[in-house]
PDB file of C-alpha atoms in Angstrom:
ATOM      1  CA  MET A   1     -14.787  24.264  36.025  1.00 56.00           C
ATOM      2  CA  PRO A   2     -14.385  23.607  39.754  1.00 59.00           C
ATOM      3  CA  SER A   3     -12.351  25.994  41.838  1.00 70.00           C
ATOM      4  CA  ASN A   4      -8.940  24.985  43.119  1.00 86.00           C
ATOM      5  CA  LYS A   5     -10.253  24.361  46.660  1.00 84.00           C
ATOM      6  CA  LEU A   6     -13.125  22.272  45.310  1.00 88.00           C
ATOM      7  CA  ALA A   7     -10.722  20.258  43.144  1.00 89.00           C
ATOM      8  CA  ARG A   8      -8.513  19.557  46.173  1.00 90.00           C
ATOM      9  CA  THR A   9     -11.591  18.559  48.168  1.00 89.00           C
ATOM     10  CA  ASN A  10     -12.636  16.183  45.376  1.00 91.00           C
ATOM     11  CA  ASP A  11      -9.179  14.589  45.425  1.00 92.00           C
ATOM     12  CA  ASP A  12      -9.271  14.239  49.218  1.00 92.00           C
ATOM     13  CA  ILE A  13     -12.735  12.680  49.124  1.00 92.00           C
ATOM     14  CA  GLN A  14     -11.595  10.248  46.423  1.00 92.00           C
ATOM     15  CA  LEU A  15      -8.613   9.167  48.509  1.00 93.00           C
ATOM     16  CA  VAL A  16     -10.594   8.697  51.726  1.00 93.00           C
ATOM     17  CA  MET A  17     -13.504   7.055  49.904  1.00 92.00           C
ATOM     18  CA  SER A  18     -11.217   4.419  48.379  1.00 91.00           C
ATOM     19  CA  LYS A  19     -10.024   3.487  51.870  1.00 92.00           C
ATOM     20  CA  LEU A  20     -13.510   3.461  53.370  1.00 91.00           C
ATOM     21  CA  LEU A  21     -14.984   1.205  50.687  1.00 89.00           C
ATOM     22  CA  ARG A  22     -12.486  -1.507  51.609  1.00 89.00           C
ATOM     23  CA  GLU A  23     -13.677  -1.399  55.236  1.00 88.00           C
ATOM     24  CA  ILE A  24     -17.369  -2.047  54.510  1.00 88.00           C
ATOM     25  CA  LYS A  25     -18.385  -5.440  55.874  1.00 88.00           C
ATOM     26  CA  ASP A  26     -21.598  -5.777  53.857  1.00 84.00           C
ATOM     27  CA  PRO A  27     -21.307  -8.761  51.477  1.00 85.00           C
ATOM     28  CA  ARG A  28     -23.468  -6.936  48.930  1.00 87.00           C
ATOM     29  CA  VAL A  29     -20.695  -4.353  48.539  1.00 84.00           C
ATOM     30  CA  ASN A  30     -17.733  -6.752  48.608  1.00 83.00           C
ATOM     31  CA  GLN A  31     -18.388  -8.276  45.192  1.00 77.00           C
ATOM     32  CA  GLY A  32     -15.125  -7.486  43.474  1.00 78.00           C
ATOM     33  CA  MET A  33     -12.301  -5.016  43.172  1.00 85.00           C
ATOM     34  CA  ILE A  34     -13.705  -1.508  43.704  1.00 87.00           C
ATOM     35  CA  SER A  35     -11.982   1.569  42.267  1.00 88.00           C
ATOM     36  CA  VAL A  36     -13.073   5.166  42.790  1.00 91.00           C
ATOM     37  CA  THR A  37     -12.619   6.670  39.338  1.00 91.00           C
ATOM     38  CA  ARG A  38     -13.911  10.201  39.902  1.00 92.00           C
ATOM     39  CA  VAL A  39     -15.550  12.470  42.497  1.00 93.00           C
ATOM     40  CA  GLU A  40     -17.502  15.664  41.823  1.00 93.00           C
ATOM     41  CA  THR A  41     -18.708  17.812  44.705  1.00 92.00           C
ATOM     42  CA  THR A  42     -21.393  20.458  44.367  1.00 90.00           C
ATOM     43  CA  GLY A  43     -20.394  24.062  45.040  1.00 87.00           C
ATOM     44  CA  ASP A  44     -22.381  24.212  48.283  1.00 88.00           C
ATOM     45  CA  MET A  45     -20.737  20.972  49.535  1.00 87.00           C
ATOM     46  CA  CYS A  46     -24.118  19.252  50.069  1.00 90.00           C
ATOM     47  CA  TYR A  47     -23.593  16.346  47.693  1.00 92.00           C
ATOM     48  CA  CYS A  48     -20.681  14.546  46.123  1.00 92.00           C
ATOM     49  CA  LYS A  49     -21.134  12.226  43.190  1.00 94.00           C
ATOM     50  CA  VAL A  50     -18.762   9.276  43.400  1.00 93.00           C
ATOM     51  CA  TRP A  51     -18.102   7.148  40.333  1.00 94.00           C
ATOM     52  CA  LEU A  52     -17.117   3.567  41.113  1.00 91.00           C
ATOM     53  CA  SER A  53     -15.717   0.924  38.837  1.00 88.00           C
ATOM     54  CA  VAL A  54     -16.095  -2.660  40.029  1.00 85.00           C
ATOM     55  CA  MET A  55     -14.254  -5.544  38.402  1.00 80.00           C
ATOM     56  CA  GLY A  56     -16.080  -8.813  39.026  1.00 78.00           C
ATOM     57  CA  LEU A  57     -19.490  -7.333  39.850  1.00 79.00           C
ATOM     58  CA  GLN A  58     -22.105 -10.081  40.125  1.00 82.00           C
ATOM     59  CA  ASN A  59     -25.297  -8.163  40.974  1.00 84.00           C
ATOM     60  CA  GLU A  60     -25.470  -4.430  40.286  1.00 85.00           C
ATOM     61  CA  LYS A  61     -28.810  -3.926  42.075  1.00 88.00           C
ATOM     62  CA  GLU A  62     -27.627  -5.546  45.290  1.00 89.00           C
ATOM     63  CA  PHE A  63     -24.364  -3.600  45.122  1.00 88.00           C
ATOM     64  CA  LYS A  64     -26.252  -0.306  44.938  1.00 89.00           C
ATOM     65  CA  LYS A  65     -28.540  -1.345  47.813  1.00 91.00           C
ATOM     66  CA  GLY A  66     -25.511  -2.192  49.952  1.00 90.00           C
ATOM     67  CA  LEU A  67     -23.901   1.168  49.186  1.00 89.00           C
ATOM     68  CA  LYS A  68     -27.111   3.007  50.007  1.00 91.00           C
ATOM     69  CA  SER A  69     -27.409   1.256  53.363  1.00 91.00           C
ATOM     70  CA  ALA A  70     -23.763   2.053  54.193  1.00 90.00           C
ATOM     71  CA  SER A  71     -23.913   5.674  52.996  1.00 90.00           C
ATOM     72  CA  GLY A  72     -24.629   7.060  56.492  1.00 90.00           C
ATOM     73  CA  TRP A  73     -21.567   5.341  57.934  1.00 92.00           C
ATOM     74  CA  ILE A  74     -19.493   6.448  54.944  1.00 91.00           C
ATOM     75  CA  ARG A  75     -20.597  10.067  55.382  1.00 92.00           C
ATOM     76  CA  ARG A  76     -19.766  10.032  59.099  1.00 92.00           C
ATOM     77  CA  GLU A  77     -16.325   8.547  58.512  1.00 91.00           C
ATOM     78  CA  LEU A  78     -15.718  10.966  55.659  1.00 92.00           C
ATOM     79  CA  GLY A  79     -16.536  13.882  57.960  1.00 89.00           C
ATOM     80  CA  ASN A  80     -14.236  12.557  60.677  1.00 90.00           C
ATOM     81  CA  SER A  81     -11.365  12.142  58.229  1.00 89.00           C
ATOM     82  CA  LEU A  82     -11.631  15.412  56.320  1.00 88.00           C
ATOM     83  CA  LYS A  83     -12.732  17.872  59.030  1.00 83.00           C
ATOM     84  CA  LEU A  84     -15.055  19.769  56.687  1.00 82.00           C
ATOM     85  CA  ARG A  85     -17.677  22.249  57.858  1.00 84.00           C
ATOM     86  CA  ASN A  86     -20.329  20.477  55.781  1.00 86.00           C
ATOM     87  CA  THR A  87     -19.788  16.844  54.967  1.00 89.00           C
ATOM     88  CA  PRO A  88     -21.275  16.126  51.539  1.00 91.00           C
ATOM     89  CA  GLU A  89     -23.765  13.309  51.151  1.00 92.00           C
ATOM     90  CA  PRO A  90     -22.310  10.684  48.787  1.00 92.00           C
ATOM     91  CA  VAL A  91     -24.272   9.719  45.691  1.00 92.00           C
ATOM     92  CA  PHE A  92     -22.850   6.618  44.028  1.00 92.00           C
ATOM     93  CA  GLU A  93     -22.772   5.953  40.284  1.00 91.00           C
ATOM     94  CA  LEU A  94     -21.259   2.962  38.507  1.00 90.00           C
ATOM     95  CA  ASP A  95     -18.585   3.627  35.904  1.00 86.00           C
ATOM     96  CA  HIS A  96     -18.294   0.871  33.316  1.00 83.00           C
ATOM     97  CA  SER A  97     -15.394   2.416  31.390  1.00 81.00           C
ATOM     98  CA  ILE A  98     -12.692   0.073  32.762  1.00 78.00           C
ATOM     99  CA  GLU A  99     -14.751  -3.022  31.942  1.00 78.00           C
ATOM    100  CA  TYR A 100     -15.500  -1.610  28.495  1.00 83.00           C
ATOM    101  CA  GLY A 101     -11.800  -0.935  27.887  1.00 84.00           C
ATOM    102  CA  ALA A 102     -10.905  -4.480  28.965  1.00 82.00           C
ATOM    103  CA  HIS A 103     -13.554  -5.857  26.611  1.00 85.00           C
ATOM    104  CA  ILE A 104     -12.217  -3.812  23.681  1.00 90.00           C
ATOM    105  CA  ASN A 105      -8.688  -4.977  24.529  1.00 89.00           C
ATOM    106  CA  GLU A 106      -9.845  -8.619  24.395  1.00 88.00           C
ATOM    107  CA  ILE A 107     -11.436  -8.039  20.992  1.00 90.00           C
ATOM    108  CA  ILE A 108      -8.255  -6.452  19.643  1.00 89.00           C
ATOM    109  CA  ASN A 109      -6.122  -9.293  20.995  1.00 87.00           C
ATOM    110  CA  GLU A 110      -8.395 -11.891  19.343  1.00 86.00           C
ATOM    111  CA  LEU A 111      -7.871 -10.363  15.899  1.00 84.00           C
ATOM    112  CA  ASN A 112      -5.312 -12.123  13.779  1.00 70.00           C
ATOM    113  CA  ILE A 113      -3.599  -9.231  12.087  1.00 72.00           C
ATOM    114  CA  SER A 114      -0.460 -10.162  10.207  1.00 67.00           C
ATOM    115  CA  HIS A 115       2.222  -7.495  10.024  1.00 63.00           C
ATOM    116  CA  ASP A 116       4.193  -7.406   6.798  1.00 60.00           C
ATOM    117  CA  GLU A 117       7.885  -6.750   7.247  1.00 59.00           C
ATOM    118  CA  ASP A 118       7.877  -4.801   3.960  1.00 54.00           C
ATOM    119  CA  GLU A 119       5.627  -2.102   5.405  1.00 55.00           C
ATOM    120  CA  GLU A 120       8.085  -1.319   8.190  1.00 52.00           C
TER     121      GLU A 120
END
């Protein structure tokens, strides 16, 4: 369970990270709508794991390469925005939960379930 200060830092990083990802000019990163779903920072503030959900992702490998090449710029901008003693190094992970939920929703909508008025 993260401490209260660490939880606030995670929230701040998530907010700033969502703004920074929109500013990246690399076409490998701009493949779709990017959402930062969760951030977890280590206790020593060396690393922060950032989970991203991307709707409309064409090439996952290229997306990760683009993020890795922009991670230095992201870390610098994160440090300038948050004024932390140690700026954590971002580690990016893809979160497929939103896409999975949309897929399940499509399956449910395709089912032809008739509702009997007697049951209500």
